[in-house]
Each structure stands twice: as structure tokens, then as C-alpha cells.
Amino acid sequence: MKTITKEKIWLSSPHMGGGEQKYVQEAFDTNWVAPLGPNVDNFEKSIVEFLGGNTNVAALSSGTAAIHLALEILGVTSGDEVICQSFTFSASANPIMYLGATPIFVDSEKDTWNISPKLLIEAIEARIALGKKPKAIVAVHLYGMPYKADEITRISEKYGIPVVEDSAEALGSYYKDKKCGTLGAIGILSFNGNKIITTSGGGALVVKDEAIKKKAVFLATQARDDAPHYQHSSVGYNYRMSNILAGIGRGQMEVLQSRVDQRRFNYTFYKKHLAHLSEVEFLDEPSGYSSNRWLTCILTPSFEIREEIRLALLEENIESRPLWKPMHLQPVFIEYPNYSDGTSEDLFNRGLCLPSGSNLLESDLKRIVELILTKI
Ligand SMILES: Cc1ncc(COP(=O)(O)O)c(C=O)c1O
């Protein structure tokens, strides 16, 4: 007997706007098939226009590369300690390891699920007491929800420790009228295939000072000295974005706001149809916060109920995903110090990301909601 496969619903799939191919074609027509060119320049310019304020943007090969360069520019080196939000994707922490530094993980608070100001102070003071003042703080706007920027910035200034603002999931979110990506000493963005807009793979560094952008581009293009021959006085990377991919990025920037609107619509739809259930909890925006709602997440009463919903969706060919497993519980990072109170572990155990793509149809959302309603 032939089995009928239900149509797949992805967690968060790429959503082209239609304008991308024109810019990619331009790159072919003009032979700018290189990790520089007009698409890279114009993509950067469109991000600067979107973010506003006093920003300079360097388009790179990935968000991970951007975090790596950000930490290097801030002077992180072998033997240093770097504080990192524990509740995140591993790419927030991996670059700390690339530099031979030690990650110090800090747990989240319940209002935004991001780095806890209270535990951050506790961690900084404990490390200073040990004679190891941290060199940087990696704070993350997880799932698009801004971290408590006023508090975190105040702590950063008080102790003189700069923030690398991991805005990989938060392009289009804002905090008290400031766009995410512009809130830290250095901001980073990701254009990975699952993000709110994508270049298939890519990222960007956001800085205030043009000289810092120049340094980032220098490091991202093999740190070549100013000489007619190839001369190098420092170690460089091959981290610049390709002009082909930047063409995709230009087209995507033209539809960014509609992508944010659609993802916010997804959240509202889920909330409208599921919030009455005592088994389903949503994370509201605190006043003054606006999340791009990259992924809509729900909290269930227990690991068992979370799994019941996830497996029921899977059975119907619908992809969902447990919330990020905190870094301080990951085998690769288990030996590093952490300052935790169980918040992110609890979120991980009970939380689920629902399909959230901007290309979901209302019929897809209905299918998901109806299934959850029958399972609870
Ligand atoms: C929170 C966070 N930080 C960093 C990254 C790394 O970005 P990329 O995949 O572009 O390297 C991602 C996404 O992949 C992410 O979700």
C-alpha cells in the first residue's frame, strides 16, 4: 500500500523576495564573482540605512566569523576569560575557544530569556576576586527578543567590559527605539539559511567607528599589509562575503520589514489560538521591547508534554525544535565555570520552537494549531 506523506512544514525556511536574482545576475554580467564588489558595498549600505544611527557594517562569510573578529578586535587572546550567555546557540561561544580564551557561562532571567543582569554582576565580581577580570561579554537577543540592554550596558560600563551583541537572530528587533545590532560595543548579524533574511550563508559586523570596520575588513581579507607584494604582519582570515551572496542580501533587505511583520503575525496567530490553554505559555514583550519573533516559542508544563507535542507534530511531517540546550550543559563546555540558577535548564526542558517561517500560509498555521489542540 502506498503511504501518503503529509506536506512538510519547516521550522524556518528561506523566503526569497523576488529581487535577489537581478543582483546576482548583475554580478555575473559584470564578472564581480569575488569576495568584494558592488553588491557587497550596496548590501552593507542597505544594512546601515536600516539600522540607522552611527553605524558601519562589514559583510562577512558568517555570523560566527563576525563574533570571532569582534572578540579579536576587542583584544581577546589566549588565556583571557570571556563571559557568554549560556542560553544560546553554540556559535556564540565557539569563537571564544578559537582564540584560546575561556568561556564563563551566565544564565538567563525569566522576562526575556536572555543574560541575567544579577548573575552577570555575580560572575564578574567572582572572576575579579579570582584576579581574572573578563575581557568581554557575549550577550544574545535570543529568538529575536532583546536582552535587558539598559541594565547590561550599565554593568558593562561600570566594570569596563565591552559587550559583543549577538544579534544573529534579531535583525528587525528593537529596544526602546534602538535597533538590535547597534546596542553593544560591537554587534553581529547572521544571514544563515534559517534566519529572518538570508544570503544562504553570511553575517555582518556592526561597529560605530569607521576605523574599526577597516580593521575588520583587513583581518577578514588575510591581513594584507599595504605593499605591492603580499606581505603580512599579523594573522588574517578569509571571512569576507562573496559578491554573489551579497546580491541575494540586497534583494532580501528590500523585503526585511515584511518578513518581520509576517513572523510577528505567526506569533500573534499562535497566541490567539493557544494562549487559553493552561499547558501553553508565551513570552510577552516587556514594555519598550519589540521582537522580530524570529521563532515563536512556547513553554509547556513538563518535558513529557513538550515531547508529546513535538512528536505529534513530527508524525504529521511538521518540524519543531526544543529550545536551545544551554552551553553550560553541553558536553564540550561542561568543564568551564558557570553562574546559573536553573532558569535556562528549565526553559530547555519545557520549551518548544514552533514553525515560524515568513513563508508559512495561514492554512499551515491552522494545521499546526489544530494538531496541538487535539493533543492537549
Ligand atoms: C544566537 C546565534 N549566534 C550566532 C549564530 C551564528 O551565525 P552563522 O550561522 O551565520 O555563523 C547563530 C546562527 O546560526 C545564532 O543563532
mmCIF file of C-alpha atoms and ligand atoms in Angstrom:
data_model
loop_
_atom_site.group_PDB
_atom_site.id
_atom_site.type_symbol
_atom_site.label_atom_id
_atom_site.label_comp_id
_atom_site.label_asym_id
_atom_site.label_seq_id
_atom_site.Cartn_x
_atom_site.Cartn_y
_atom_site.Cartn_z
ATOM 1 C CA MET A 1 0.000 0.000 0.000
ATOM 2 C CA LYS A 2 1.282 3.468 -0.854
ATOM 3 C CA THR A 3 1.831 5.742 2.145
ATOM 4 C CA ILE A 4 0.585 9.284 1.832
ATOM 5 C CA THR A 5 3.177 11.786 3.000
ATOM 6 C CA LYS A 6 1.749 14.932 4.523
ATOM 7 C CA GLU A 7 3.253 18.116 3.163
ATOM 8 C CA LYS A 8 6.322 19.150 5.124
ATOM 9 C CA ILE A 9 6.203 22.266 7.253
ATOM 10 C CA TRP A 10 9.690 23.547 8.117
ATOM 11 C CA LEU A 11 10.707 25.342 11.268
ATOM 12 C CA SER A 12 12.148 28.338 9.413
ATOM 13 C CA SER A 13 12.995 28.107 5.739
ATOM 14 C CA PRO A 14 14.470 30.661 3.306
ATOM 15 C CA HIS A 15 11.973 33.069 1.778
ATOM 16 C CA MET A 16 13.137 34.871 -1.335
ATOM 17 C CA GLY A 17 11.561 38.200 -2.200
ATOM 18 C CA GLY A 18 11.957 38.130 -5.975
ATOM 19 C CA GLY A 19 14.570 40.881 -6.343
ATOM 20 C CA GLU A 20 17.569 38.731 -5.446
ATOM 21 C CA GLN A 21 18.284 37.191 -8.871
ATOM 22 C CA LYS A 22 18.596 40.575 -10.552
ATOM 23 C CA TYR A 23 21.557 41.472 -8.310
ATOM 24 C CA VAL A 24 23.122 38.014 -8.674
ATOM 25 C CA GLN A 25 22.783 38.333 -12.456
ATOM 26 C CA GLU A 26 24.451 41.747 -12.296
ATOM 27 C CA ALA A 27 27.425 40.153 -10.558
ATOM 28 C CA PHE A 28 27.717 37.592 -13.362
ATOM 29 C CA ASP A 29 27.225 40.188 -16.099
ATOM 30 C CA THR A 30 29.985 42.396 -14.700
ATOM 31 C CA ASN A 31 32.207 39.479 -13.621
ATOM 32 C CA TRP A 32 32.248 40.619 -9.996
ATOM 33 C CA VAL A 33 32.454 36.988 -8.901
ATOM 34 C CA ALA A 34 34.682 37.674 -5.914
ATOM 35 C CA PRO A 35 34.591 38.332 -2.172
ATOM 36 C CA LEU A 36 34.186 42.049 -2.876
ATOM 37 C CA GLY A 37 32.299 44.214 -5.353
ATOM 38 C CA PRO A 38 29.268 46.498 -5.786
ATOM 39 C CA ASN A 39 26.791 44.057 -4.234
ATOM 40 C CA VAL A 40 28.897 43.832 -1.070
ATOM 41 C CA ASP A 41 29.132 47.656 -0.877
ATOM 42 C CA ASN A 42 25.412 48.142 -1.524
ATOM 43 C CA PHE A 43 24.347 45.349 0.821
ATOM 44 C CA GLU A 44 26.386 46.984 3.590
ATOM 45 C CA LYS A 45 24.869 50.361 2.749
ATOM 46 C CA SER A 46 21.309 48.981 2.968
ATOM 47 C CA ILE A 47 22.027 47.462 6.390
ATOM 48 C CA VAL A 48 23.465 50.772 7.610
ATOM 49 C CA GLU A 49 20.337 52.580 6.359
ATOM 50 C CA PHE A 50 18.112 50.068 8.119
ATOM 51 C CA LEU A 51 19.993 50.154 11.423
ATOM 52 C CA GLY A 52 20.301 53.937 11.341
ATOM 53 C CA GLY A 53 22.436 55.927 13.703
ATOM 54 C CA ASN A 54 26.141 55.994 13.646
ATOM 55 C CA THR A 55 26.908 52.555 12.214
ATOM 56 C CA ASN A 56 29.473 50.958 9.938
ATOM 57 C CA VAL A 57 28.858 47.456 8.624
ATOM 58 C CA ALA A 58 31.260 44.828 7.257
ATOM 59 C CA ALA A 59 29.606 41.933 5.389
ATOM 60 C CA LEU A 60 31.264 38.621 6.270
ATOM 61 C CA SER A 61 31.026 34.936 5.467
ATOM 62 C CA SER A 62 29.036 34.098 8.622
ATOM 63 C CA GLY A 63 27.787 35.352 11.953
ATOM 64 C CA THR A 64 30.289 33.045 13.643
ATOM 65 C CA ALA A 65 33.127 34.751 11.734
ATOM 66 C CA ALA A 66 31.720 38.094 12.900
ATOM 67 C CA ILE A 67 31.829 37.023 16.568
ATOM 68 C CA HIS A 68 35.382 35.746 16.079
ATOM 69 C CA LEU A 69 36.517 39.083 14.597
ATOM 70 C CA ALA A 70 34.603 41.073 17.234
ATOM 71 C CA LEU A 71 36.406 39.272 20.045
ATOM 72 C CA GLU A 72 39.769 39.624 18.324
ATOM 73 C CA ILE A 73 39.201 43.365 17.746
ATOM 74 C CA LEU A 74 38.367 43.727 21.455
ATOM 75 C CA GLY A 75 41.754 42.228 22.217
ATOM 76 C CA VAL A 76 40.668 38.792 23.451
ATOM 77 C CA THR A 77 43.597 36.458 23.355
ATOM 78 C CA SER A 78 44.853 33.152 24.711
ATOM 79 C CA GLY A 79 44.320 32.790 28.460
ATOM 80 C CA ASP A 80 41.658 35.522 28.731
ATOM 81 C CA GLU A 81 38.202 34.909 30.127
ATOM 82 C CA VAL A 82 35.061 35.888 28.200
ATOM 83 C CA ILE A 83 31.568 35.874 29.674
ATOM 84 C CA CYS A 84 28.930 34.323 27.422
ATOM 85 C CA GLN A 85 25.169 33.965 27.774
ATOM 86 C CA SER A 86 24.654 30.257 28.365
ATOM 87 C CA PHE A 87 21.206 30.041 26.782
ATOM 88 C CA THR A 88 22.160 30.346 23.117
ATOM 89 C CA PHE A 89 23.332 28.518 20.025
ATOM 90 C CA SER A 90 26.902 27.185 20.246
ATOM 91 C CA ALA A 91 28.155 29.716 17.668
ATOM 92 C CA SER A 92 28.008 32.424 20.376
ATOM 93 C CA ALA A 93 30.618 30.534 22.400
ATOM 94 C CA ASN A 94 32.778 28.689 19.848
ATOM 95 C CA PRO A 95 34.823 31.760 18.782
ATOM 96 C CA ILE A 96 35.931 32.209 22.421
ATOM 97 C CA MET A 97 37.576 28.793 22.049
ATOM 98 C CA TYR A 98 39.103 29.652 18.645
ATOM 99 C CA LEU A 99 41.059 32.405 20.433
ATOM 100 C CA GLY A 100 42.274 30.108 23.196
ATOM 101 C CA ALA A 101 40.209 32.012 25.759
ATOM 102 C CA THR A 102 37.989 30.544 28.481
ATOM 103 C CA PRO A 103 34.195 30.871 28.315
ATOM 104 C CA ILE A 104 32.418 31.759 31.563
ATOM 105 C CA PHE A 105 28.724 30.986 31.195
ATOM 106 C CA VAL A 106 25.966 33.088 32.719
ATOM 107 C CA ASP A 107 22.340 32.004 32.999
ATOM 108 C CA SER A 108 19.215 33.833 31.824
ATOM 109 C CA GLU A 109 16.433 35.773 33.538
ATOM 110 C CA LYS A 110 12.767 34.989 33.030
ATOM 111 C CA ASP A 111 11.499 38.249 31.422
ATOM 112 C CA THR A 112 13.430 37.946 28.136
ATOM 113 C CA TRP A 113 15.179 34.545 28.497
ATOM 114 C CA ASN A 114 18.467 36.396 27.995
ATOM 115 C CA ILE A 115 21.521 37.038 30.163
ATOM 116 C CA SER A 116 20.574 37.816 33.759
ATOM 117 C CA PRO A 117 21.939 41.183 34.974
ATOM 118 C CA LYS A 118 22.040 39.835 38.535
ATOM 119 C CA LEU A 119 24.038 36.726 37.628
ATOM 120 C CA LEU A 120 26.248 38.771 35.303
ATOM 121 C CA ILE A 121 27.303 41.002 38.206
ATOM 122 C CA GLU A 122 27.823 37.922 40.368
ATOM 123 C CA ALA A 123 30.025 36.342 37.677
ATOM 124 C CA ILE A 124 32.085 39.477 37.030
ATOM 125 C CA GLU A 125 32.717 40.062 40.741
ATOM 126 C CA ALA A 126 33.630 36.424 41.314
ATOM 127 C CA ARG A 127 36.084 36.424 38.395
ATOM 128 C CA ILE A 128 37.619 39.740 39.520
ATOM 129 C CA ALA A 129 38.032 38.303 43.040
ATOM 130 C CA LEU A 130 39.980 35.450 41.427
ATOM 131 C CA GLY A 131 42.194 38.012 39.682
ATOM 132 C CA LYS A 132 40.661 37.295 36.255
ATOM 133 C CA LYS A 133 38.678 40.265 35.046
ATOM 134 C CA PRO A 134 36.720 39.113 31.962
ATOM 135 C CA LYS A 135 37.758 40.711 28.669
ATOM 136 C CA ALA A 136 34.319 40.795 27.007
ATOM 137 C CA ILE A 137 30.654 39.834 27.448
ATOM 138 C CA VAL A 138 28.759 37.999 24.689
ATOM 139 C CA ALA A 139 25.071 38.856 25.184
ATOM 140 C CA VAL A 140 22.393 37.431 22.886
ATOM 141 C CA HIS A 141 18.928 38.561 21.741
ATOM 142 C CA LEU A 142 17.615 35.005 21.669
ATOM 143 C CA TYR A 143 14.788 34.152 19.276
ATOM 144 C CA GLY A 144 14.678 37.869 18.426
ATOM 145 C CA MET A 145 13.815 39.080 21.941
ATOM 146 C CA PRO A 146 16.144 41.913 23.004
ATOM 147 C CA TYR A 147 18.198 41.393 26.151
ATOM 148 C CA LYS A 148 17.842 43.899 29.015
ATOM 149 C CA ALA A 149 20.070 46.397 27.238
ATOM 150 C CA ASP A 150 19.970 49.264 29.760
ATOM 151 C CA GLU A 151 20.998 47.018 32.628
ATOM 152 C CA ILE A 152 23.627 45.113 30.641
ATOM 153 C CA THR A 153 25.147 48.327 29.227
ATOM 154 C CA ARG A 154 25.271 49.849 32.707
ATOM 155 C CA ILE A 155 27.118 46.784 34.025
ATOM 156 C CA SER A 156 29.464 46.813 31.029
ATOM 157 C CA GLU A 157 30.299 50.477 31.653
ATOM 158 C CA LYS A 158 30.630 50.096 35.409
ATOM 159 C CA TYR A 159 33.206 47.319 35.114
ATOM 160 C CA GLY A 160 34.761 48.490 31.826
ATOM 161 C CA ILE A 161 33.997 45.237 29.978
ATOM 162 C CA PRO A 162 32.715 45.642 26.387
ATOM 163 C CA VAL A 163 29.640 43.788 25.088
ATOM 164 C CA VAL A 164 29.632 41.770 21.881
ATOM 165 C CA GLU A 165 25.959 41.989 20.941
ATOM 166 C CA ASP A 166 24.967 38.716 19.293
ATOM 167 C CA SER A 167 22.080 39.896 17.144
ATOM 168 C CA ALA A 168 22.192 36.863 14.819
ATOM 169 C CA GLU A 169 18.527 36.129 15.497
ATOM 170 C CA ALA A 170 17.344 39.700 15.998
ATOM 171 C CA LEU A 171 17.667 41.746 12.809
ATOM 172 C CA GLY A 172 14.495 43.860 12.778
ATOM 173 C CA SER A 173 14.009 43.758 16.569
ATOM 174 C CA TYR A 174 14.401 46.906 18.609
ATOM 175 C CA TYR A 175 14.801 48.066 22.150
ATOM 176 C CA LYS A 176 13.418 51.474 23.148
ATOM 177 C CA ASP A 177 13.664 52.806 19.564
ATOM 178 C CA LYS A 178 17.178 51.478 19.009
ATOM 179 C CA LYS A 179 17.649 48.659 16.524
ATOM 180 C CA CYS A 180 19.187 45.411 17.742
ATOM 181 C CA GLY A 181 22.676 45.187 16.324
ATOM 182 C CA THR A 182 23.511 48.728 17.497
ATOM 183 C CA LEU A 183 23.304 48.222 21.268
ATOM 184 C CA GLY A 184 26.710 46.752 22.109
ATOM 185 C CA ALA A 185 30.332 47.835 21.632
ATOM 186 C CA ILE A 186 30.255 45.601 18.545
ATOM 187 C CA GLY A 187 27.150 43.988 17.041
ATOM 188 C CA ILE A 188 26.923 40.897 14.887
ATOM 189 C CA LEU A 189 24.266 39.676 12.440
ATOM 190 C CA SER A 190 23.695 36.338 10.717
ATOM 191 C CA PHE A 191 22.224 35.656 7.277
ATOM 192 C CA ASN A 192 22.239 31.890 7.640
ATOM 193 C CA GLY A 193 19.523 29.994 5.732
ATOM 194 C CA ASN A 194 17.136 29.829 8.678
ATOM 195 C CA LYS A 195 17.339 33.496 9.706
ATOM 196 C CA ILE A 196 14.805 36.288 9.166
ATOM 197 C CA ILE A 197 16.581 37.150 5.913
ATOM 198 C CA THR A 198 19.298 35.042 4.338
ATOM 199 C CA THR A 199 22.184 35.106 1.891
ATOM 200 C CA SER A 200 22.233 31.276 2.178
ATOM 201 C CA GLY A 201 25.217 31.760 4.472
ATOM 202 C CA GLY A 202 26.645 35.029 5.695
ATOM 203 C CA GLY A 203 26.975 37.500 8.514
ATOM 204 C CA ALA A 204 27.984 41.032 9.356
ATOM 205 C CA LEU A 205 29.863 43.044 11.919
ATOM 206 C CA VAL A 206 28.269 46.303 13.100
ATOM 207 C CA VAL A 207 30.569 48.938 14.586
ATOM 208 C CA LYS A 208 30.366 52.643 15.344
ATOM 209 C CA ASP A 209 33.819 53.663 14.194
ATOM 210 C CA GLU A 210 34.857 53.510 10.537
ATOM 211 C CA ALA A 211 38.453 52.708 11.525
ATOM 212 C CA ILE A 212 37.223 49.569 13.331
ATOM 213 C CA LYS A 213 35.335 48.492 10.215
ATOM 214 C CA LYS A 214 38.545 48.942 8.230
ATOM 215 C CA LYS A 215 40.395 46.776 10.742
ATOM 216 C CA ALA A 216 37.673 44.100 10.495
ATOM 217 C CA VAL A 217 37.857 44.067 6.695
ATOM 218 C CA PHE A 218 41.673 43.922 6.896
ATOM 219 C CA LEU A 219 41.525 40.887 9.201
ATOM 220 C CA ALA A 220 38.749 39.311 7.091
ATOM 221 C CA THR A 221 40.870 39.500 3.937
ATOM 222 C CA GLN A 222 44.031 37.766 5.183
ATOM 223 C CA ALA A 223 45.510 40.831 6.946
ATOM 224 C CA ARG A 224 47.444 42.003 3.926
ATOM 225 C CA ASP A 225 49.800 44.930 4.606
ATOM 226 C CA ASP A 226 49.935 47.957 2.320
ATOM 227 C CA ALA A 227 52.647 46.788 -0.098
ATOM 228 C CA PRO A 228 52.814 45.881 -3.808
ATOM 229 C CA HIS A 229 53.753 42.309 -2.936
ATOM 230 C CA TYR A 230 51.894 40.084 -0.494
ATOM 231 C CA GLN A 231 53.145 40.996 2.961
ATOM 232 C CA HIS A 232 51.612 40.078 6.300
ATOM 233 C CA SER A 233 52.469 41.335 9.777
ATOM 234 C CA SER A 234 49.543 39.640 11.504
ATOM 235 C CA VAL A 235 47.439 36.531 11.151
ATOM 236 C CA GLY A 236 44.359 37.050 8.970
ATOM 237 C CA TYR A 237 41.209 35.195 7.961
ATOM 238 C CA ASN A 238 39.238 34.567 4.799
ATOM 239 C CA TYR A 239 35.949 35.883 6.169
ATOM 240 C CA ARG A 240 34.665 38.406 3.616
ATOM 241 C CA MET A 241 31.250 37.932 1.998
ATOM 242 C CA SER A 242 31.074 36.933 -1.671
ATOM 243 C CA ASN A 243 29.644 39.467 -4.116
ATOM 244 C CA ILE A 244 27.230 36.771 -5.377
ATOM 245 C CA LEU A 245 25.772 36.167 -1.911
ATOM 246 C CA ALA A 246 25.645 39.901 -1.200
ATOM 247 C CA GLY A 247 23.380 40.121 -4.279
ATOM 248 C CA ILE A 248 20.927 37.804 -2.525
ATOM 249 C CA GLY A 249 21.290 40.013 0.551
ATOM 250 C CA ARG A 250 20.387 43.175 -1.388
ATOM 251 C CA GLY A 251 17.149 41.591 -2.571
ATOM 252 C CA GLN A 252 16.395 40.313 0.923
ATOM 253 C CA MET A 253 16.898 43.734 2.517
ATOM 254 C CA GLU A 254 14.115 45.045 0.264
ATOM 255 C CA VAL A 255 11.632 42.712 1.994
ATOM 256 C CA LEU A 256 13.035 42.687 5.538
ATOM 257 C CA GLN A 257 10.197 44.662 7.129
ATOM 258 C CA SER A 258 7.543 42.414 5.582
ATOM 259 C CA ARG A 259 9.449 39.375 6.897
ATOM 260 C CA VAL A 260 9.372 40.841 10.406
ATOM 261 C CA ASP A 261 5.652 41.610 10.059
ATOM 262 C CA GLN A 262 4.904 38.056 8.924
ATOM 263 C CA ARG A 263 6.859 36.464 11.773
ATOM 264 C CA ARG A 264 5.112 38.716 14.250
ATOM 265 C CA PHE A 265 1.814 37.650 12.669
ATOM 266 C CA ASN A 266 2.774 33.986 13.250
ATOM 267 C CA TYR A 267 3.327 34.718 16.944
ATOM 268 C CA THR A 268 0.001 36.548 17.227
ATOM 269 C CA PHE A 269 -1.813 33.720 15.452
ATOM 270 C CA TYR A 270 -0.369 31.034 17.733
ATOM 271 C CA LYS A 271 -1.064 33.131 20.791
ATOM 272 C CA LYS A 272 -4.657 33.853 19.761
ATOM 273 C CA HIS A 273 -5.432 30.153 19.292
ATOM 274 C CA LEU A 274 -3.354 28.542 22.027
ATOM 275 C CA ALA A 275 -2.935 31.018 24.886
ATOM 276 C CA HIS A 276 -6.198 29.932 26.539
ATOM 277 C CA LEU A 277 -4.664 26.503 27.237
ATOM 278 C CA SER A 278 -3.209 26.213 30.702
ATOM 279 C CA GLU A 279 -0.492 23.977 29.197
ATOM 280 C CA VAL A 280 0.862 26.618 26.830
ATOM 281 C CA GLU A 281 2.724 29.749 27.861
ATOM 282 C CA PHE A 282 4.125 32.508 25.615
ATOM 283 C CA LEU A 283 6.897 35.045 26.208
ATOM 284 C CA ASP A 284 5.399 38.540 26.004
ATOM 285 C CA GLU A 285 7.477 41.584 25.159
ATOM 286 C CA PRO A 286 8.311 43.767 28.139
ATOM 287 C CA SER A 287 7.280 47.388 27.606
ATOM 288 C CA GLY A 288 9.623 49.180 25.147
ATOM 289 C CA TYR A 289 10.793 45.912 23.564
ATOM 290 C CA SER A 290 9.932 44.774 20.042
ATOM 291 C CA SER A 291 10.959 41.278 18.985
ATOM 292 C CA ASN A 292 11.148 40.252 15.323
ATOM 293 C CA ARG A 293 9.686 36.946 16.626
ATOM 294 C CA TRP A 294 12.260 35.048 14.609
ATOM 295 C CA LEU A 295 10.902 31.873 16.180
ATOM 296 C CA THR A 296 7.688 31.569 18.144
ATOM 297 C CA CYS A 297 8.402 29.570 21.301
ATOM 298 C CA ILE A 298 6.007 28.023 23.775
ATOM 299 C CA LEU A 299 6.573 26.734 27.282
ATOM 300 C CA THR A 300 4.742 23.602 28.396
ATOM 301 C CA PRO A 301 4.320 22.339 31.976
ATOM 302 C CA SER A 302 6.825 19.478 31.599
ATOM 303 C CA PHE A 303 9.423 17.770 29.438
ATOM 304 C CA GLU A 304 6.905 14.968 28.805
ATOM 305 C CA ILE A 305 4.205 17.295 27.436
ATOM 306 C CA ARG A 306 6.801 19.167 25.352
ATOM 307 C CA GLU A 307 7.887 15.872 23.822
ATOM 308 C CA GLU A 308 4.324 14.722 23.258
ATOM 309 C CA ILE A 309 3.635 17.865 21.204
ATOM 310 C CA ARG A 310 6.953 17.694 19.331
ATOM 311 C CA LEU A 311 6.470 14.047 18.377
ATOM 312 C CA ALA A 312 2.842 14.573 17.361
ATOM 313 C CA LEU A 313 3.959 17.373 15.035
ATOM 314 C CA LEU A 314 6.788 15.220 13.674
ATOM 315 C CA GLU A 315 4.347 12.443 12.910
ATOM 316 C CA GLU A 316 2.439 14.923 10.757
ATOM 317 C CA ASN A 317 5.655 15.994 8.985
ATOM 318 C CA ILE A 318 5.837 19.274 10.903
ATOM 319 C CA GLU A 319 9.241 20.363 12.158
ATOM 320 C CA SER A 320 9.525 21.893 15.632
ATOM 321 C CA ARG A 321 12.548 22.068 17.939
ATOM 322 C CA PRO A 322 13.289 22.115 21.656
ATOM 323 C CA LEU A 323 14.692 25.430 22.867
ATOM 324 C CA TRP A 324 18.487 25.730 22.757
ATOM 325 C CA LYS A 325 20.291 23.459 25.178
ATOM 326 C CA PRO A 326 22.295 25.797 27.458
ATOM 327 C CA MET A 327 26.032 25.900 26.841
ATOM 328 C CA HIS A 328 26.933 25.092 30.459
ATOM 329 C CA LEU A 329 25.175 21.728 29.977
ATOM 330 C CA GLN A 330 26.840 20.909 26.656
ATOM 331 C CA PRO A 331 29.464 18.141 26.833
ATOM 332 C CA VAL A 332 32.001 20.342 25.026
ATOM 333 C CA PHE A 333 31.703 23.164 27.597
ATOM 334 C CA ILE A 334 30.815 21.238 30.761
ATOM 335 C CA GLU A 335 34.194 21.840 32.433
ATOM 336 C CA TYR A 336 34.023 25.647 32.200
ATOM 337 C CA PRO A 337 32.762 27.860 35.026
ATOM 338 C CA ASN A 338 29.105 28.809 35.038
ATOM 339 C CA TYR A 339 26.897 31.082 37.088
ATOM 340 C CA SER A 340 23.436 29.542 36.856
ATOM 341 C CA ASP A 341 20.209 29.358 38.785
ATOM 342 C CA GLY A 342 18.463 26.697 36.684
ATOM 343 C CA THR A 343 16.442 29.124 34.522
ATOM 344 C CA SER A 344 17.785 28.120 31.106
ATOM 345 C CA GLU A 345 17.822 24.426 32.009
ATOM 346 C CA ASP A 346 14.128 24.673 32.849
ATOM 347 C CA LEU A 347 13.384 26.560 29.607
ATOM 348 C CA PHE A 348 15.262 23.902 27.647
ATOM 349 C CA ASN A 349 13.309 21.098 29.295
ATOM 350 C CA ARG A 350 9.868 22.604 28.785
ATOM 351 C CA GLY A 351 10.155 24.814 25.719
ATOM 352 C CA LEU A 352 9.439 24.225 22.061
ATOM 353 C CA CYS A 353 10.002 26.374 18.939
ATOM 354 C CA LEU A 354 7.032 26.173 16.585
ATOM 355 C CA PRO A 355 7.262 26.562 12.803
ATOM 356 C CA SER A 356 7.853 30.272 12.271
ATOM 357 C CA GLY A 357 8.868 30.925 8.659
ATOM 358 C CA SER A 358 7.665 34.097 6.976
ATOM 359 C CA ASN A 359 6.512 31.901 4.081
ATOM 360 C CA LEU A 360 4.011 29.885 6.158
ATOM 361 C CA LEU A 361 0.456 30.011 4.890
ATOM 362 C CA GLU A 362 -2.461 30.637 7.207
ATOM 363 C CA SER A 363 -3.573 27.088 6.345
ATOM 364 C CA ASP A 364 -0.187 25.824 7.666
ATOM 365 C CA LEU A 365 -0.642 27.730 10.917
ATOM 366 C CA LYS A 366 -4.188 26.342 11.245
ATOM 367 C CA ARG A 367 -2.916 22.796 10.666
ATOM 368 C CA ILE A 368 -0.314 23.225 13.432
ATOM 369 C CA VAL A 369 -2.719 24.834 15.911
ATOM 370 C CA GLU A 370 -5.434 22.241 15.335
ATOM 371 C CA LEU A 371 -2.992 19.432 15.877
ATOM 372 C CA ILE A 372 -1.761 20.907 19.142
ATOM 373 C CA LEU A 373 -5.341 21.466 20.294
ATOM 374 C CA THR A 374 -6.196 17.790 19.682
ATOM 375 C CA LYS A 375 -3.089 16.619 21.548
ATOM 376 C CA ILE A 376 -3.618 18.659 24.721
HETATM 377 C C1 LIG B 1 22.495 33.183 18.529
HETATM 378 C C2 LIG B 1 23.340 32.883 17.332
HETATM 379 N N1 LIG B 1 24.606 33.312 17.326
HETATM 380 C C3 LIG B 1 25.409 33.103 16.276
HETATM 381 C C4 LIG B 1 24.970 32.430 15.154
HETATM 382 C C5 LIG B 1 25.945 32.164 14.071
HETATM 383 O O1 LIG B 1 25.597 32.638 12.837
HETATM 384 P P1 LIG B 1 26.084 31.875 11.497
HETATM 385 O O2 LIG B 1 25.274 30.638 11.348
HETATM 386 O O3 LIG B 1 25.816 32.889 10.421
HETATM 387 O O4 LIG B 1 27.539 31.591 11.644
HETATM 388 C C6 LIG B 1 23.641 31.971 15.115
HETATM 389 C C7 LIG B 1 23.044 31.287 13.960
HETATM 390 O O5 LIG B 1 23.402 30.447 13.294
HETATM 391 C C8 LIG B 1 22.817 32.178 16.239
HETATM 392 O O6 LIG B 1 21.562 31.718 16.265
#
